[in-house]
């Protein structure tokens, strides 16, 4: 499943509202913080399954 732009913006707002940093989120999902940043800046797509 790929996330659409509205879903990404919603997740970003929720992350910011809870005070979660990209680094914290990256650690929680076992990804690089740069990957999280690129995803929130619409420079890449992530599926709900890590390959």
Tab-separated table of C-alpha atoms in Angstrom, residues 6-48:
chain	number	residue	atom	x	y	z
A	6	UNK	CA	-3.145	13.710	2.054
A	7	UNK	CA	-2.273	10.670	4.176
A	8	UNK	CA	1.361	11.763	4.387
A	9	UNK	CA	0.338	15.281	5.428
A	10	UNK	CA	-1.975	13.823	8.065
A	11	UNK	CA	0.796	11.623	9.452
A	12	UNK	CA	3.172	14.589	9.449
A	13	UNK	CA	0.679	16.706	11.419
A	14	UNK	CA	0.163	13.895	13.920
A	15	UNK	CA	3.935	13.437	14.290
A	16	UNK	CA	4.453	17.163	14.874
A	17	UNK	CA	1.522	17.350	17.287
A	18	UNK	CA	3.041	14.607	19.408
A	19	UNK	CA	6.510	16.162	19.273
A	20	UNK	CA	8.066	13.174	17.516
A	21	UNK	CA	11.240	13.901	15.570
A	22	UNK	CA	12.212	12.260	12.295
A	23	UNK	CA	15.078	10.587	14.151
A	24	UNK	CA	12.720	9.103	16.757
A	25	UNK	CA	10.303	7.931	14.075
A	26	UNK	CA	13.144	6.433	12.046
A	27	UNK	CA	14.372	4.482	15.065
A	28	UNK	CA	10.850	3.212	15.770
A	29	UNK	CA	10.414	1.861	12.235
A	30	UNK	CA	14.061	0.865	11.684
A	31	UNK	CA	14.793	3.317	8.870
A	32	UNK	CA	17.362	6.036	8.310
A	33	UNK	CA	16.204	9.540	9.403
A	34	UNK	CA	17.074	10.825	5.909
A	35	UNK	CA	14.604	8.325	4.445
A	36	UNK	CA	11.858	9.654	6.723
A	37	UNK	CA	12.724	13.216	5.713
A	38	UNK	CA	12.632	12.395	1.993
A	39	UNK	CA	9.257	10.693	2.442
A	40	UNK	CA	7.705	13.674	4.263
A	41	UNK	CA	9.109	15.966	1.545
A	42	UNK	CA	7.476	13.806	-1.182
A	43	UNK	CA	10.832	12.854	-2.676
A	44	UNK	CA	10.178	9.122	-2.364
A	45	UNK	CA	7.403	6.619	-1.730
A	46	UNK	CA	7.293	4.125	1.106
A	47	UNK	CA	5.039	1.137	1.277
A	48	UNK	CA	3.597	-0.142	4.525
